[in-house]
Amino acid sequence: MAGQKVGEAIRAVLEVIGIGLKYTIKPERLTVYYPYEVPDYMGRVRGWIGLWTERCTSCMICARICPTNAIKMYMEKNGRRYPGIDYGRCIMCHYCIDACPTYALYPTDIRDLAFYRHEDMMYTPDIMRKPPQVPKLVPKVVKVVHEYSKGKVVKVAAGELGEPKPLPPAPSVPVVES
Amino acid sequence: MDLPSWLLSPKLWDFLVDAVISMVILLTIVWAERKIAARVQMRVGPYHISPKLGGYLQLIADAIRFVMQEVIIPVDANAVLFVALPPLFVTLALLPSFLVPLSPYLAVLSRPALHYGLVMALALLFYLFIIVVGIGWAVNNRFAYIGAAREALMITAYEIPLLSAFAAMFLTYRTIDPIEIVSKQTYIVGAIYNPLAFIVYIIGVAMATSRFPFEIADYEGDVATGPYSDFSSIFLALTYAGGIYIALFSYSLLGALVFLGGWAPISPGPWPADVIGNFAAALWVLLKAFILMLFFVFLRAVMPVARLDHTLSFSWKWVLALALGATAISTVEYLLL
């Protein structure tokens, strides 16, 4: 209002109403109907973090590097400490995986993590060994293509949601005896 | 077949048509507001409940949730006013729509009182937002106080231009009787008789019912729903979620009669013989009111929120000048027509 010509203001109001009408009649939506269709991330996703306790040297680098202090070291029966992750705090930055000197922590593409209770979010080392069971709710997977030049989003069906990928094989580094 | 006379009473049918259709319009307009805003913002809007209807039943689900929520009355609030004002708000918001006819024969008021129906409706609507100030006082919360003070300032900003827009139209038509007003718009509607008054009406109603860009008294970014802070459950449904829209319906019904020609092209005959014609006229009026409401809720999708001082200076400088211009046009028409 201030310092604006009256004509400019009126034209701006009319222009914005025109733009609104255009989008009302012909919307360009970016929405992926997430629970009903799952976007295909093509494997490029930071998901649930697995642990091979045989490789862990209990060096605590993962716990120290964790930016949200989600990793806690738990005492196990063999007298050693292994990391456990609180998924209520984990932001899936995977710094712990990057920092792990023995590749004991490994990434997966399990991303649909949901919990009924807060206690279920605490992953202790013994349950971190096996990946969580993700229920297969929605079979529809779409590939989302952003056409920035035209300002549009094209969704291409990318087939059914298959079985979860098998876990990566253990890398060939010397196993630390526990 | 003889029908009992009370079944063909136009007062009863006006009451029923207005009450039922205004509720249907309320449901539709809230859904449409959310859908239009979502479309412009590249979202989908209500979808999950009844996806095949486009999420139309979402508001009913919300209403059930509101009704089943626990009623909380803050300790510091004035309990009597806190409980009494929201129902009064809805009542006063819906009452003006009963004071105007939906067709020449469908009216709650009968002839001598009906002459003053429009003026009475306007008076009630201007009282309505004093209740909002009262609500803000009863809540006893600093955000509610600020919201109520903003509402009080806004009342001063829109009341005079809005009143003079209607007064200008009364001057053009040389009457305040709603039936005669509509009969004078058979060929030219009021918005063409006096476009300045129509613009003032649009701006004034947007200010009065907190439509964008004048959602200042209850803008969540500033004052956390303003006077309605601390209201929950059925009280929130009666004020913020329902009452404002019902007030918008009443304003739009008045605007449809005065500015958009009412039932003008349809001229139904006397009531018992021409039942269908009267209902068609009523639906035509309500459709015009609905289109006006659609425009007001469409503004949410495209407008930013104006600052309070900008709005006040805009209102006192420009809208008041427009209203004076509208009165001048009407004076010329009064002398010429």
Short mmCIF file of C-alpha atoms in Angstrom, two decimals:
data_model
loop_
_atom_site.label_atom_id
_atom_site.label_comp_id
_atom_site.label_asym_id
_atom_site.label_seq_id
_atom_site.Cartn_x
_atom_site.Cartn_y
_atom_site.Cartn_z
CA MET A 1 0.00 0.00 0.00
CA ALA A 2 2.62 2.45 1.07
CA GLY A 3 4.45 4.12 -1.78
CA GLN A 4 2.43 2.28 -4.37
CA LYS A 5 0.44 3.87 -7.11
CA VAL A 6 -3.29 3.22 -6.97
CA GLY A 7 -3.31 1.90 -10.51
CA GLU A 8 -0.51 -0.53 -9.71
CA ALA A 9 -2.35 -1.81 -6.66
CA ILE A 10 -5.58 -2.36 -8.55
CA ARG A 11 -3.74 -4.09 -11.38
CA ALA A 12 -1.89 -6.33 -8.91
CA VAL A 13 -5.15 -7.35 -7.25
CA LEU A 14 -6.78 -8.16 -10.59
CA GLU A 15 -3.68 -10.04 -11.73
CA VAL A 16 -3.51 -12.18 -8.63
CA ILE A 17 -7.20 -13.02 -8.89
CA GLY A 18 -6.59 -14.07 -12.49
CA ILE A 19 -3.71 -16.31 -11.50
CA GLY A 20 -5.80 -17.84 -8.74
CA LEU A 21 -8.66 -18.53 -11.14
CA LYS A 22 -6.25 -20.13 -13.60
CA TYR A 23 -4.92 -22.52 -10.99
CA THR A 24 -8.39 -23.19 -9.61
CA ILE A 25 -9.62 -24.35 -12.98
CA LYS A 26 -6.42 -26.08 -14.06
CA PRO A 27 -4.39 -27.11 -11.03
CA GLU A 28 -0.78 -28.24 -11.22
CA ARG A 29 -0.32 -30.48 -8.24
CA LEU A 30 2.90 -31.71 -6.72
CA THR A 31 1.20 -34.19 -4.43
CA VAL A 32 2.18 -37.81 -4.17
CA TYR A 33 -0.71 -39.58 -2.43
CA TYR A 34 1.75 -41.11 -0.02
CA PRO A 35 -0.15 -43.79 1.86
CA TYR A 36 -1.83 -44.86 -1.35
CA GLU A 37 1.20 -44.67 -3.60
CA VAL A 38 4.86 -44.85 -2.71
CA PRO A 39 7.41 -42.82 -4.60
CA ASP A 40 10.25 -44.79 -6.15
CA TYR A 41 13.45 -43.47 -4.64
CA MET A 42 15.61 -45.73 -6.86
CA GLY A 43 17.56 -46.92 -3.85
CA ARG A 44 18.80 -43.47 -2.98
CA VAL A 45 17.32 -43.34 0.46
CA ARG A 46 18.76 -43.31 3.94
CA GLY A 47 16.79 -45.83 5.92
CA TRP A 48 16.93 -48.10 8.90
CA ILE A 49 20.45 -48.78 10.21
CA GLY A 50 21.59 -52.35 10.73
CA LEU A 51 24.38 -53.68 12.90
CA TRP A 52 26.76 -56.62 12.69
CA THR A 53 27.77 -57.12 16.27
CA GLU A 54 30.60 -59.46 15.21
CA ARG A 55 32.38 -56.56 13.53
CA CYS A 56 31.82 -53.99 16.25
CA THR A 57 34.93 -53.06 18.21
CA SER A 58 32.96 -51.00 20.78
CA CYS A 59 34.99 -47.93 19.82
CA MET A 60 31.93 -45.64 20.45
CA ILE A 61 32.76 -43.39 17.50
CA CYS A 62 29.18 -43.78 16.26
CA ALA A 63 27.77 -42.70 19.61
CA ARG A 64 30.09 -39.74 19.77
CA ILE A 65 29.46 -38.53 16.24
CA CYS A 66 25.67 -38.85 16.46
CA PRO A 67 24.33 -35.27 16.18
CA THR A 68 21.13 -36.01 18.06
CA ASN A 69 22.63 -38.32 20.71
CA ALA A 70 20.36 -41.08 19.50
CA ILE A 71 23.01 -43.79 19.86
CA LYS A 72 23.61 -45.29 23.24
CA MET A 73 26.04 -48.12 24.07
CA TYR A 74 24.37 -51.10 25.68
CA MET A 75 26.19 -53.66 27.79
CA GLU A 76 25.72 -57.15 26.40
CA LYS A 77 26.16 -60.52 28.05
CA ASN A 78 29.68 -61.00 26.73
CA GLY A 79 30.83 -57.92 28.64
CA ARG A 80 31.18 -55.69 25.58
CA ARG A 81 29.19 -52.58 24.65
CA TYR A 82 27.32 -52.32 21.38
CA PRO A 83 25.39 -49.37 19.92
CA GLY A 84 21.62 -49.16 20.05
CA ILE A 85 19.62 -46.46 18.27
CA ASP A 86 16.61 -44.53 19.52
CA TYR A 87 14.54 -43.95 16.40
CA GLY A 88 12.57 -41.29 18.19
CA ARG A 89 15.68 -39.15 17.92
CA CYS A 90 17.48 -40.53 14.87
CA ILE A 91 17.37 -38.19 11.90
CA MET A 92 18.77 -40.78 9.48
CA CYS A 93 21.86 -38.74 8.72
CA HIS A 94 23.95 -41.95 8.58
CA TYR A 95 26.95 -40.20 10.12
CA CYS A 96 27.39 -43.27 12.31
CA ILE A 97 27.69 -45.47 9.23
CA ASP A 98 30.21 -43.09 7.68
CA ALA A 99 32.21 -42.97 10.86
CA CYS A 100 32.24 -46.67 11.66
CA PRO A 101 35.82 -47.89 11.08
CA THR A 102 34.91 -51.57 10.76
CA TYR A 103 31.71 -51.34 8.71
CA ALA A 104 29.72 -52.80 11.55
CA LEU A 105 26.81 -50.45 10.87
CA TYR A 106 25.25 -50.77 7.45
CA PRO A 107 22.53 -48.82 5.63
CA THR A 108 19.30 -50.23 4.28
CA ASP A 109 16.48 -48.74 2.22
CA ILE A 110 13.78 -49.57 4.77
CA ARG A 111 12.15 -46.20 5.13
CA ASP A 112 8.53 -46.76 6.22
CA LEU A 113 9.22 -46.96 9.92
CA ALA A 114 6.20 -46.51 12.15
CA PHE A 115 5.75 -47.45 15.76
CA TYR A 116 2.76 -47.91 17.98
CA ARG A 117 4.55 -47.17 21.24
CA HIS A 118 7.42 -44.98 22.20
CA GLU A 119 9.28 -47.89 23.72
CA ASP A 120 9.27 -49.64 20.34
CA MET A 121 11.53 -46.93 18.96
CA MET A 122 14.40 -48.03 21.19
CA TYR A 123 16.50 -50.43 19.16
CA THR A 124 18.87 -52.38 21.35
CA PRO A 125 21.80 -54.23 19.74
CA ASP A 126 20.09 -57.62 19.77
CA ILE A 127 17.10 -56.36 17.77
CA MET A 128 19.26 -54.24 15.51
CA ARG A 129 20.71 -57.40 14.07
CA LYS A 130 17.57 -58.24 12.14
CA PRO A 131 15.73 -55.69 10.01
CA PRO A 132 12.23 -54.60 11.06
CA GLN A 133 9.25 -56.18 9.39
CA VAL A 134 7.64 -53.56 7.15
CA PRO A 135 4.07 -54.46 6.34
CA LYS A 136 3.29 -54.36 2.63
CA LEU A 137 0.42 -51.91 2.71
CA VAL A 138 0.39 -50.33 -0.69
CA PRO A 139 1.40 -52.08 -3.85
CA LYS A 140 1.49 -49.00 -6.06
CA VAL A 141 4.86 -47.45 -6.71
CA VAL A 142 5.18 -44.33 -8.78
CA LYS A 143 8.19 -42.69 -10.26
CA VAL A 144 7.97 -38.93 -9.79
CA VAL A 145 9.55 -36.86 -12.52
CA HIS A 146 9.84 -33.12 -11.98
CA GLU A 147 9.81 -31.20 -15.22
CA TYR A 148 11.10 -27.93 -13.90
CA SER A 149 11.14 -26.28 -17.29
CA LYS A 150 7.37 -26.67 -17.60
CA GLY A 151 6.69 -26.45 -13.89
CA LYS A 152 4.99 -29.80 -13.87
CA VAL A 153 5.18 -33.08 -12.05
CA VAL A 154 4.67 -36.26 -13.99
CA LYS A 155 3.96 -39.47 -12.16
CA VAL A 156 4.89 -42.67 -13.96
CA ALA A 157 3.79 -46.01 -12.59
CA ALA A 158 6.91 -47.99 -11.68
CA GLY A 159 5.28 -51.33 -11.06
CA GLU A 160 4.54 -53.18 -7.89
CA LEU A 161 6.30 -52.76 -4.60
CA GLY A 162 8.48 -55.80 -4.57
CA GLU A 163 9.94 -57.77 -1.72
CA PRO A 164 12.51 -55.84 0.31
CA LYS A 165 15.97 -56.09 -1.08
CA PRO A 166 18.24 -58.64 0.58
CA LEU A 167 20.68 -57.21 3.04
CA PRO A 168 24.07 -56.29 1.64
CA PRO A 169 26.74 -58.94 2.05
CA ALA A 170 29.28 -58.39 4.72
CA PRO A 171 32.28 -56.54 3.32
CA SER A 172 35.54 -58.44 3.36
CA VAL A 173 37.32 -56.85 6.24
CA PRO A 174 38.83 -58.79 9.07
CA VAL A 175 36.25 -59.79 11.63
CA VAL A 176 37.10 -58.81 15.14
CA GLU A 177 36.85 -61.74 17.48
CA SER A 178 34.34 -61.13 20.21
CA MET B 1 -56.56 -33.26 -2.01
CA ASP B 2 -56.75 -30.72 0.76
CA LEU B 3 -53.56 -29.90 2.54
CA PRO B 4 -53.76 -28.45 6.02
CA SER B 5 -53.20 -24.72 5.88
CA TRP B 6 -50.19 -24.67 8.17
CA LEU B 7 -48.34 -26.97 5.77
CA LEU B 8 -48.55 -24.34 3.04
CA SER B 9 -47.57 -21.46 5.29
CA PRO B 10 -44.90 -19.42 3.49
CA LYS B 11 -43.31 -18.52 6.84
CA LEU B 12 -42.73 -22.18 7.63
CA TRP B 13 -41.28 -22.94 4.22
CA ASP B 14 -39.08 -19.86 4.18
CA PHE B 15 -37.73 -20.87 7.56
CA LEU B 16 -37.10 -24.46 6.44
CA VAL B 17 -35.51 -23.55 3.10
CA ASP B 18 -33.29 -20.94 4.66
CA ALA B 19 -32.23 -23.08 7.62
CA VAL B 20 -31.55 -26.27 5.66
CA ILE B 21 -29.94 -24.74 2.59
CA SER B 22 -27.79 -22.38 4.63
CA MET B 23 -26.35 -25.40 6.46
CA VAL B 24 -25.72 -27.21 3.16
CA ILE B 25 -24.08 -24.06 1.81
CA LEU B 26 -21.98 -23.84 4.97
CA LEU B 27 -20.71 -27.40 4.48
CA THR B 28 -20.02 -26.81 0.81
CA ILE B 29 -18.33 -23.46 1.26
CA VAL B 30 -15.86 -24.67 3.87
CA TRP B 31 -15.00 -27.65 1.66
CA ALA B 32 -14.71 -25.37 -1.38
CA GLU B 33 -12.47 -22.95 0.50
CA ARG B 34 -10.06 -25.69 1.43
CA LYS B 35 -10.13 -27.24 -2.03
CA ILE B 36 -9.60 -23.94 -3.85
CA ALA B 37 -6.75 -22.92 -1.55
CA ALA B 38 -5.19 -26.34 -2.05
CA ARG B 39 -5.48 -26.14 -5.82
CA VAL B 40 -3.82 -22.75 -6.00
CA GLN B 41 -1.07 -23.91 -3.64
CA MET B 42 -0.46 -27.12 -5.66
CA ARG B 43 -1.87 -29.38 -2.95
CA VAL B 44 -4.91 -31.63 -2.84
CA GLY B 45 -6.80 -30.48 0.24
CA PRO B 46 -9.29 -32.67 2.06
CA TYR B 47 -9.06 -36.10 0.53
CA HIS B 48 -8.72 -38.94 2.97
CA ILE B 49 -12.33 -39.00 4.17
CA SER B 50 -14.57 -39.97 1.25
CA PRO B 51 -11.95 -39.80 -1.54
CA LYS B 52 -14.61 -40.44 -4.18
CA LEU B 53 -16.47 -37.26 -3.17
CA GLY B 54 -13.23 -35.29 -3.06
CA GLY B 55 -13.18 -35.20 0.73
CA TYR B 56 -16.60 -33.55 0.97
CA LEU B 57 -17.45 -35.31 4.22
CA GLN B 58 -14.34 -34.02 5.97
CA LEU B 59 -16.27 -31.20 7.61
CA ILE B 60 -18.82 -33.63 9.04
CA ALA B 61 -15.97 -35.64 10.50
CA ASP B 62 -14.53 -32.44 11.95
CA ALA B 63 -17.93 -31.53 13.37
CA ILE B 64 -18.25 -34.93 15.05
CA ARG B 65 -14.80 -34.45 16.52
CA PHE B 66 -15.71 -30.96 17.76
CA VAL B 67 -18.91 -32.19 19.36
CA MET B 68 -17.24 -35.13 21.08
CA GLN B 69 -14.34 -33.08 22.40
CA GLU B 70 -14.23 -32.26 26.09
CA VAL B 71 -15.68 -28.86 26.95
CA ILE B 72 -12.95 -26.85 28.61
CA ILE B 73 -13.72 -23.56 30.33
CA PRO B 74 -10.56 -21.82 31.53
CA VAL B 75 -10.46 -20.93 35.24
CA ASP B 76 -9.82 -17.26 34.60
CA ALA B 77 -12.51 -16.90 31.97
CA ASN B 78 -15.87 -15.35 32.64
CA ALA B 79 -17.76 -18.64 32.61
CA VAL B 80 -21.23 -17.26 31.93
CA LEU B 81 -20.21 -15.19 28.93
CA PHE B 82 -17.82 -17.89 27.74
CA VAL B 83 -20.73 -20.33 27.49
CA ALA B 84 -23.45 -17.89 26.46
CA LEU B 85 -21.77 -15.87 23.72
CA PRO B 86 -20.95 -18.57 21.10
CA PRO B 87 -24.60 -19.70 20.70
CA LEU B 88 -25.64 -16.05 20.65
CA PHE B 89 -23.02 -15.44 17.96
CA VAL B 90 -24.45 -18.12 15.68
CA THR B 91 -28.02 -17.02 16.37
CA LEU B 92 -27.29 -13.40 15.55
CA ALA B 93 -25.32 -14.47 12.47
CA LEU B 94 -28.16 -16.57 11.06
CA LEU B 95 -31.04 -14.31 12.14
CA PRO B 96 -30.53 -11.64 9.41
CA SER B 97 -31.09 -14.20 6.68
CA PHE B 98 -34.58 -14.85 8.07
CA LEU B 99 -35.49 -11.16 7.93
CA VAL B 100 -35.25 -10.91 4.14
CA PRO B 101 -37.56 -12.70 1.71
CA LEU B 102 -36.36 -15.53 -0.53
CA SER B 103 -39.11 -14.86 -3.06
CA PRO B 104 -41.94 -12.31 -3.08
CA TYR B 105 -44.14 -14.71 -1.12
CA LEU B 106 -41.59 -16.74 0.86
CA ALA B 107 -40.81 -14.64 3.89
CA VAL B 108 -40.84 -15.08 7.63
CA LEU B 109 -41.93 -11.49 8.18
CA SER B 110 -45.20 -10.29 6.75
CA ARG B 111 -45.84 -7.04 4.93
CA PRO B 112 -45.56 -4.04 7.25
CA ALA B 113 -42.54 -5.47 9.07
CA LEU B 114 -40.93 -6.80 5.91
CA HIS B 115 -40.40 -3.24 4.65
CA TYR B 116 -37.75 -2.83 7.31
CA GLY B 117 -36.27 -6.32 6.92
CA LEU B 118 -33.09 -5.23 5.17
CA VAL B 119 -32.38 -2.47 7.65
CA MET B 120 -33.05 -4.77 10.57
CA ALA B 121 -30.74 -7.39 9.07
CA LEU B 122 -27.96 -4.84 8.66
CA ALA B 123 -28.43 -3.61 12.22
CA LEU B 124 -28.17 -7.18 13.55
CA LEU B 125 -25.08 -7.86 11.48
CA PHE B 126 -23.38 -4.77 12.84
CA TYR B 127 -24.25 -5.85 16.38
CA LEU B 128 -22.75 -9.26 15.64
CA PHE B 129 -19.13 -8.24 15.82
CA ILE B 130 -19.59 -6.46 19.10
CA ILE B 131 -20.25 -9.97 20.38
CA VAL B 132 -16.84 -10.95 19.00
CA VAL B 133 -15.32 -8.24 21.17
CA GLY B 134 -17.30 -9.62 24.10
CA ILE B 135 -15.98 -13.09 23.37
CA GLY B 136 -12.44 -11.77 23.42
CA TRP B 137 -13.11 -10.13 26.76
CA ALA B 138 -14.72 -13.24 28.26
CA VAL B 139 -11.80 -15.50 27.37
CA ASN B 140 -9.37 -13.49 29.51
CA ASN B 141 -6.26 -14.27 27.52
CA ARG B 142 -3.80 -11.80 26.14
CA PHE B 143 -4.13 -13.00 22.56
CA ALA B 144 -7.89 -12.84 22.85
CA TYR B 145 -7.61 -9.28 24.19
CA ILE B 146 -5.42 -8.27 21.27
CA GLY B 147 -7.77 -9.96 18.83
CA ALA B 148 -10.77 -8.26 20.38
CA ALA B 149 -9.04 -4.87 20.23
CA ARG B 150 -8.21 -5.51 16.58
CA GLU B 151 -11.80 -6.51 15.91
CA ALA B 152 -13.01 -3.33 17.57
CA LEU B 153 -10.70 -1.27 15.36
CA MET B 154 -11.86 -3.19 12.30
CA ILE B 155 -15.51 -2.50 13.17
CA THR B 156 -14.79 1.21 12.90
CA ALA B 157 -13.04 0.58 9.60
CA TYR B 158 -15.78 -1.29 7.73
CA GLU B 159 -19.04 -0.24 9.33
CA ILE B 160 -19.40 3.23 7.85
CA PRO B 161 -18.43 2.33 4.25
CA LEU B 162 -20.57 -0.81 4.29
CA LEU B 163 -23.56 1.05 5.68
CA SER B 164 -23.15 3.86 3.18
CA ALA B 165 -22.87 1.34 0.32
CA PHE B 166 -26.25 -0.10 1.28
CA ALA B 167 -27.65 3.38 1.91
CA ALA B 168 -26.51 4.44 -1.55
CA MET B 169 -28.41 1.52 -3.06
CA PHE B 170 -31.50 2.43 -1.04
CA LEU B 171 -31.17 5.92 -2.44
CA THR B 172 -30.94 4.57 -5.98
CA TYR B 173 -34.01 2.36 -5.55
CA ARG B 174 -35.87 5.04 -3.52
CA THR B 175 -37.05 2.31 -1.13
CA ILE B 176 -35.89 -0.06 1.60
CA ASP B 177 -38.52 -2.69 0.90
CA PRO B 178 -36.63 -5.80 -0.32
CA ILE B 179 -39.42 -6.92 -2.66
CA GLU B 180 -39.57 -3.55 -4.39
CA ILE B 181 -35.78 -3.43 -4.51
CA VAL B 182 -35.70 -6.68 -6.44
CA SER B 183 -38.56 -5.62 -8.70
CA LYS B 184 -36.50 -2.57 -9.71
CA GLN B 185 -33.59 -4.80 -10.83
CA THR B 186 -35.46 -6.67 -13.53
CA TYR B 187 -33.24 -5.47 -16.38
CA ILE B 188 -30.22 -3.91 -14.69
CA VAL B 189 -28.87 -5.34 -11.45
CA GLY B 190 -27.67 -3.15 -8.63
CA ALA B 191 -23.99 -3.87 -9.25
CA ILE B 192 -24.35 -2.14 -12.64
CA TYR B 193 -26.50 0.67 -11.29
CA ASN B 194 -23.74 1.56 -8.86
CA PRO B 195 -20.45 -0.33 -9.34
CA LEU B 196 -18.66 1.73 -6.69
CA ALA B 197 -21.15 0.64 -4.06
CA PHE B 198 -20.64 -2.98 -5.11
CA ILE B 199 -16.86 -2.66 -4.72
CA VAL B 200 -17.32 -1.07 -1.30
CA TYR B 201 -19.68 -3.90 -0.40
CA ILE B 202 -17.10 -6.52 -1.46
CA ILE B 203 -14.31 -4.88 0.52
CA GLY B 204 -16.53 -4.19 3.52
CA VAL B 205 -17.81 -7.75 3.76
CA ALA B 206 -14.27 -9.09 3.38
CA MET B 207 -13.31 -6.91 6.34
CA ALA B 208 -16.43 -7.70 8.35
CA THR B 209 -16.18 -11.47 8.11
CA SER B 210 -12.38 -11.69 8.39
CA ARG B 211 -11.83 -12.87 4.86
CA PHE B 212 -8.39 -12.46 3.35
CA PRO B 213 -6.64 -10.06 2.97
CA PHE B 214 -8.31 -8.63 6.09
CA GLU B 215 -8.06 -11.67 8.35
CA ILE B 216 -6.52 -9.52 11.05
CA ALA B 217 -8.54 -10.10 14.20
CA ASP B 218 -8.08 -13.86 14.12
CA TYR B 219 -4.94 -14.34 12.04
CA GLU B 220 -3.11 -17.31 13.48
CA GLY B 221 0.30 -15.99 12.60
CA ASP B 222 -0.22 -12.91 14.77
CA VAL B 223 -2.68 -13.63 17.54
CA ALA B 224 -3.47 -17.38 17.53
CA THR B 225 -7.12 -17.21 16.37
CA GLY B 226 -7.61 -13.95 18.22
CA PRO B 227 -10.83 -13.65 20.19
CA TYR B 228 -11.43 -17.37 19.83
CA SER B 229 -8.22 -18.40 21.59
CA ASP B 230 -8.88 -20.93 24.36
CA PHE B 231 -12.18 -21.91 22.79
CA SER B 232 -12.39 -25.59 22.05
CA SER B 233 -14.93 -28.28 21.24
CA ILE B 234 -18.44 -27.14 20.35
CA PHE B 235 -17.67 -23.51 21.20
CA LEU B 236 -14.97 -23.31 18.56
CA ALA B 237 -17.34 -24.91 16.07
CA LEU B 238 -19.99 -22.31 16.92
CA THR B 239 -17.72 -19.30 16.57
CA TYR B 240 -14.59 -19.59 14.51
CA ALA B 241 -15.47 -22.59 12.40
CA GLY B 242 -19.17 -21.96 11.91
CA GLY B 243 -20.39 -18.58 13.04
CA ILE B 244 -18.14 -16.53 10.80
CA TYR B 245 -19.26 -18.50 7.76
CA ILE B 246 -22.91 -18.11 8.72
CA ALA B 247 -22.36 -14.36 9.02
CA LEU B 248 -20.76 -14.48 5.58
CA PHE B 249 -23.87 -16.27 4.32
CA SER B 250 -26.13 -13.57 5.76
CA TYR B 251 -24.04 -10.79 4.24
CA SER B 252 -23.99 -12.61 0.89
CA LEU B 253 -27.76 -13.07 0.97
CA LEU B 254 -28.23 -9.34 1.52
CA GLY B 255 -25.74 -8.64 -1.27
CA ALA B 256 -27.52 -11.03 -3.62
CA LEU B 257 -30.78 -9.20 -2.99
CA VAL B 258 -29.47 -5.66 -3.20
CA PHE B 259 -26.62 -5.90 -5.70
CA LEU B 260 -27.19 -9.01 -7.81
CA GLY B 261 -30.88 -8.73 -8.52
CA GLY B 262 -32.26 -11.34 -6.15
CA TRP B 263 -34.87 -13.51 -7.89
CA ALA B 264 -35.23 -10.85 -10.61
CA PRO B 265 -35.64 -12.80 -13.86
CA ILE B 266 -37.95 -15.32 -12.19
CA SER B 267 -41.27 -13.75 -11.27
CA PRO B 268 -43.30 -16.29 -9.31
CA GLY B 269 -46.99 -15.91 -8.74
CA PRO B 270 -48.92 -16.10 -5.48
CA TRP B 271 -47.69 -18.74 -3.08
CA PRO B 272 -50.10 -21.74 -3.00
CA ALA B 273 -50.70 -21.81 -6.74
CA ASP B 274 -47.07 -21.36 -7.78
CA VAL B 275 -45.17 -23.42 -5.23
CA ILE B 276 -42.51 -24.58 -7.68
CA GLY B 277 -41.94 -21.08 -9.00
CA ASN B 278 -41.42 -19.72 -5.52
CA PHE B 279 -38.93 -22.46 -4.69
CA ALA B 280 -37.11 -21.82 -7.96
CA ALA B 281 -36.87 -18.12 -7.08
CA ALA B 282 -35.55 -18.98 -3.61
CA LEU B 283 -32.93 -21.32 -5.08
CA TRP B 284 -31.89 -18.67 -7.60
CA VAL B 285 -31.32 -16.17 -4.78
CA LEU B 286 -29.41 -18.72 -2.72
CA LEU B 287 -27.29 -19.64 -5.74
CA LYS B 288 -26.30 -16.00 -6.15
CA ALA B 289 -25.45 -15.81 -2.46
CA PHE B 290 -23.39 -18.99 -2.84
CA ILE B 291 -21.44 -17.53 -5.76
CA LEU B 292 -20.71 -14.40 -3.72
CA MET B 293 -19.51 -16.59 -0.85
CA LEU B 294 -17.33 -18.56 -3.27
CA PHE B 295 -15.64 -15.34 -4.28
CA PHE B 296 -15.03 -14.35 -0.67
CA VAL B 297 -13.49 -17.69 0.24
CA PHE B 298 -11.50 -17.72 -2.99
CA LEU B 299 -9.63 -14.68 -1.70
CA ARG B 300 -7.95 -16.91 0.89
CA ALA B 301 -6.07 -18.68 -1.87
CA VAL B 302 -4.49 -15.62 -3.45
CA MET B 303 -4.29 -12.79 -0.94
CA PRO B 304 -1.66 -12.06 1.68
CA VAL B 305 -2.65 -10.72 5.10
CA ALA B 306 -2.66 -6.95 5.38
CA ARG B 307 -1.28 -5.21 8.41
CA LEU B 308 -3.75 -3.60 10.78
CA ASP B 309 -2.52 -0.02 10.31
CA HIS B 310 -2.43 -0.48 6.53
CA THR B 311 -5.98 -1.76 6.61
CA LEU B 312 -7.22 1.09 8.77
CA SER B 313 -5.57 3.74 6.62
CA PHE B 314 -6.80 1.96 3.46
CA SER B 315 -10.30 1.88 4.83
CA TRP B 316 -10.43 5.45 6.10
CA LYS B 317 -8.70 6.89 3.04
CA TRP B 318 -9.86 4.89 0.06
CA VAL B 319 -12.90 2.82 0.99
CA LEU B 320 -14.58 5.76 2.65
CA ALA B 321 -13.83 7.89 -0.42
CA LEU B 322 -15.26 5.14 -2.62
CA ALA B 323 -18.36 5.01 -0.44
CA LEU B 324 -18.78 8.77 -0.75
CA GLY B 325 -18.40 8.41 -4.51
CA ALA B 326 -21.02 5.67 -4.52
CA THR B 327 -23.36 7.95 -2.59
CA ALA B 328 -22.73 10.71 -5.16
CA ILE B 329 -23.56 8.35 -8.04
CA SER B 330 -26.72 7.29 -6.23
CA THR B 331 -27.71 10.88 -5.66
CA VAL B 332 -27.38 11.55 -9.37
CA GLU B 333 -29.46 8.46 -10.12
CA TYR B 334 -32.03 9.53 -7.52
CA LEU B 335 -32.41 12.86 -9.29
CA LEU B 336 -32.39 11.45 -12.83
CA LEU B 337 -34.24 8.12 -12.66
#
